[in-house]
Amino acid sequence: NTCMILALDVTDREEALKIAEDVWEFVDAIKVGYPLILATGLGIIRELAEFAPVIADFKVADIPNTNRLICDQVFEAGADAVIAQGFTGRDSLDACIEIASEYRKDVFVVSEMSHPGGADFMQPVAEAIAKMALEAGAFGLVAPATRPKRVKKIRRIIGDKLTIISPGVGAQGGKASDVIAAGADWVIVGRSIYKAESPKEAARQIAEEIQAELRGEY
Ligand code: BMP
């Protein structure tokens, strides 16, 4: 377990596959979203699944029926998990979880986003979303590495029942070891890896920082 997820937001298929091949040993999953999938097609999910489990970050946020249709496509394409927004409410989330469980796959729910604006409207509802995700039987939450204190708070609410994956490390200012210390299970890292001169070296360094934190060396 490397406690790291690669956010592969490049828009070129060859580049995406090259980076996945370079860094797979340092990551436990690859997160793909609109940039890569709109550019290259849904087929990229199966290609990347050769290297690591794929999390489809579509931030699903619609009525239950539309959520069901979206999740069906995502899991049919070979994704191991989908990311849904929580603010659309319990029935919309239930729809995602219903389809995921048919495929024996997982749903992560966004509670509060990592960018500065994520504190404007999402932070006040984040704790309620975390509770809802717990009650609904989601697999995990997406919580901000840019605000380790918030991750700590969310961890207190959900206990050990949900996994926390945390974006915002590096390019957005968060530090991997800080958010792991605050209770995140995995950090999500994009630009700091895929824009690095050597993505492999960058991934290795962050992985080492996390392992040192877990050994209590920080
Ligand atoms: P980067 O490490 O380059 O900042 O990438 C972070 C990734 O996590 C991006 O794919 C972004 O869309 C996603 N993300 C985020 O940054 N904050 C959130 O709150 C939720 C996200 O999914």
PDB file of N, CA and C in Angstrom, residues 5 15 24 54 56 60 88 93 97 101 107 124 134 141 163 169 173 175 177 193 203 212 216:
ATOM      1  N   ILE A   5      -2.580   7.953  -4.934  1.00  0.00           N
ATOM      2  CA  ILE A   5      -3.378   7.786  -6.149  1.00  0.00           C
ATOM      3  C   ILE A   5      -2.900   8.825  -7.158  1.00  0.00           C
ATOM      4  N   GLU A  15       0.919   9.816 -23.807  1.00  0.00           N
ATOM      5  CA  GLU A  15       1.528  10.388 -22.601  1.00  0.00           C
ATOM      6  C   GLU A  15       0.923   9.747 -21.349  1.00  0.00           C
ATOM      7  N   TRP A  24       3.503   3.285 -11.955  1.00  0.00           N
ATOM      8  CA  TRP A  24       2.525   2.361 -11.367  1.00  0.00           C
ATOM      9  C   TRP A  24       2.995   1.768 -10.043  1.00  0.00           C
ATOM     10  N   VAL A  54      -8.687   1.705 -11.597  1.00  0.00           N
ATOM     11  CA  VAL A  54      -9.001   3.043 -12.104  1.00  0.00           C
ATOM     12  C   VAL A  54     -10.209   3.625 -11.382  1.00  0.00           C
ATOM     13  N   ALA A  56     -12.922   6.504 -11.676  1.00  0.00           N
ATOM     14  CA  ALA A  56     -13.486   7.417 -12.668  1.00  0.00           C
ATOM     15  C   ALA A  56     -14.047   8.640 -11.954  1.00  0.00           C
ATOM     16  N   VAL A  60     -20.181  12.761 -10.350  1.00  0.00           N
ATOM     17  CA  VAL A  60     -21.569  12.526 -10.755  1.00  0.00           C
ATOM     18  C   VAL A  60     -22.508  13.340  -9.854  1.00  0.00           C
ATOM     19  N   THR A  88     -26.067  16.575  -4.105  1.00  0.00           N
ATOM     20  CA  THR A  88     -27.330  16.300  -4.805  1.00  0.00           C
ATOM     21  C   THR A  88     -28.279  15.473  -3.945  1.00  0.00           C
ATOM     22  N   LEU A  93     -27.230   9.746  -4.461  1.00  0.00           N
ATOM     23  CA  LEU A  93     -26.090   8.929  -4.035  1.00  0.00           C
ATOM     24  C   LEU A  93     -26.480   7.447  -4.005  1.00  0.00           C
ATOM     25  N   ILE A  97     -24.639   4.121  -5.683  1.00  0.00           N
ATOM     26  CA  ILE A  97     -24.213   2.969  -4.874  1.00  0.00           C
ATOM     27  C   ILE A  97     -24.923   1.690  -5.338  1.00  0.00           C
ATOM     28  N   SER A 101     -22.836  -1.445  -6.596  1.00  0.00           N
ATOM     29  CA  SER A 101     -22.877  -2.748  -5.924  1.00  0.00           C
ATOM     30  C   SER A 101     -23.261  -3.855  -6.895  1.00  0.00           C
ATOM     31  N   VAL A 107     -18.005   3.532  -4.570  1.00  0.00           N
ATOM     32  CA  VAL A 107     -18.354   4.942  -4.782  1.00  0.00           C
ATOM     33  C   VAL A 107     -17.643   5.805  -3.743  1.00  0.00           C
ATOM     34  N   PRO A 124     -19.684  24.370   4.665  1.00  0.00           N
ATOM     35  CA  PRO A 124     -20.779  24.321   5.652  1.00  0.00           C
ATOM     36  C   PRO A 124     -21.626  23.046   5.583  1.00  0.00           C
ATOM     37  N   LEU A 134     -21.750   7.940   4.942  1.00  0.00           N
ATOM     38  CA  LEU A 134     -21.581   6.836   5.888  1.00  0.00           C
ATOM     39  C   LEU A 134     -22.862   6.008   5.958  1.00  0.00           C
ATOM     40  N   LEU A 141     -14.716   8.906   1.016  1.00  0.00           N
ATOM     41  CA  LEU A 141     -14.950  10.333   0.827  1.00  0.00           C
ATOM     42  C   LEU A 141     -13.744  10.967   0.149  1.00  0.00           C
ATOM     43  N   THR A 163     -13.148   5.200   3.769  1.00  0.00           N
ATOM     44  CA  THR A 163     -11.810   5.550   3.326  1.00  0.00           C
ATOM     45  C   THR A 163     -11.798   7.025   2.922  1.00  0.00           C
ATOM     46  N   VAL A 169      -2.515  17.918  -2.918  1.00  0.00           N
ATOM     47  CA  VAL A 169      -1.105  17.820  -2.538  1.00  0.00           C
ATOM     48  C   VAL A 169      -0.220  18.415  -3.639  1.00  0.00           C
ATOM     49  N   GLY A 173      -0.838  23.174  -2.899  1.00  0.00           N
ATOM     50  CA  GLY A 173      -0.248  23.645  -1.647  1.00  0.00           C
ATOM     51  C   GLY A 173      -0.273  22.683  -0.479  1.00  0.00           C
ATOM     52  N   LYS A 175       0.435  19.199   1.765  1.00  0.00           N
ATOM     53  CA  LYS A 175       1.613  18.342   1.943  1.00  0.00           C
ATOM     54  C   LYS A 175       1.137  16.928   2.266  1.00  0.00           C
ATOM     55  N   SER A 177       2.417  14.270   3.757  1.00  0.00           N
ATOM     56  CA  SER A 177       2.561  13.719   5.108  1.00  0.00           C
ATOM     57  C   SER A 177       1.575  14.376   6.086  1.00  0.00           C
ATOM     58  N   ILE A 193       3.239  15.150 -10.138  1.00  0.00           N
ATOM     59  CA  ILE A 193       3.829  13.958 -10.758  1.00  0.00           C
ATOM     60  C   ILE A 193       3.861  14.094 -12.274  1.00  0.00           C
ATOM     61  N   ALA A 203       7.082  10.747  -8.063  1.00  0.00           N
ATOM     62  CA  ALA A 203       6.197   9.805  -7.359  1.00  0.00           C
ATOM     63  C   ALA A 203       6.960   9.098  -6.249  1.00  0.00           C
ATOM     64  N   ALA A 212       7.587   7.572   5.446  1.00  0.00           N
ATOM     65  CA  ALA A 212       8.279   8.107   6.622  1.00  0.00           C
ATOM     66  C   ALA A 212       7.259   8.577   7.663  1.00  0.00           C
ATOM     67  N   GLY A 216       6.329   7.155  11.533  1.00  0.00           N
ATOM     68  CA  GLY A 216       6.433   8.064  12.675  1.00  0.00           C
ATOM     69  C   GLY A 216       7.706   8.885  12.698  1.00  0.00           C
TER      70      GLY A 216
END
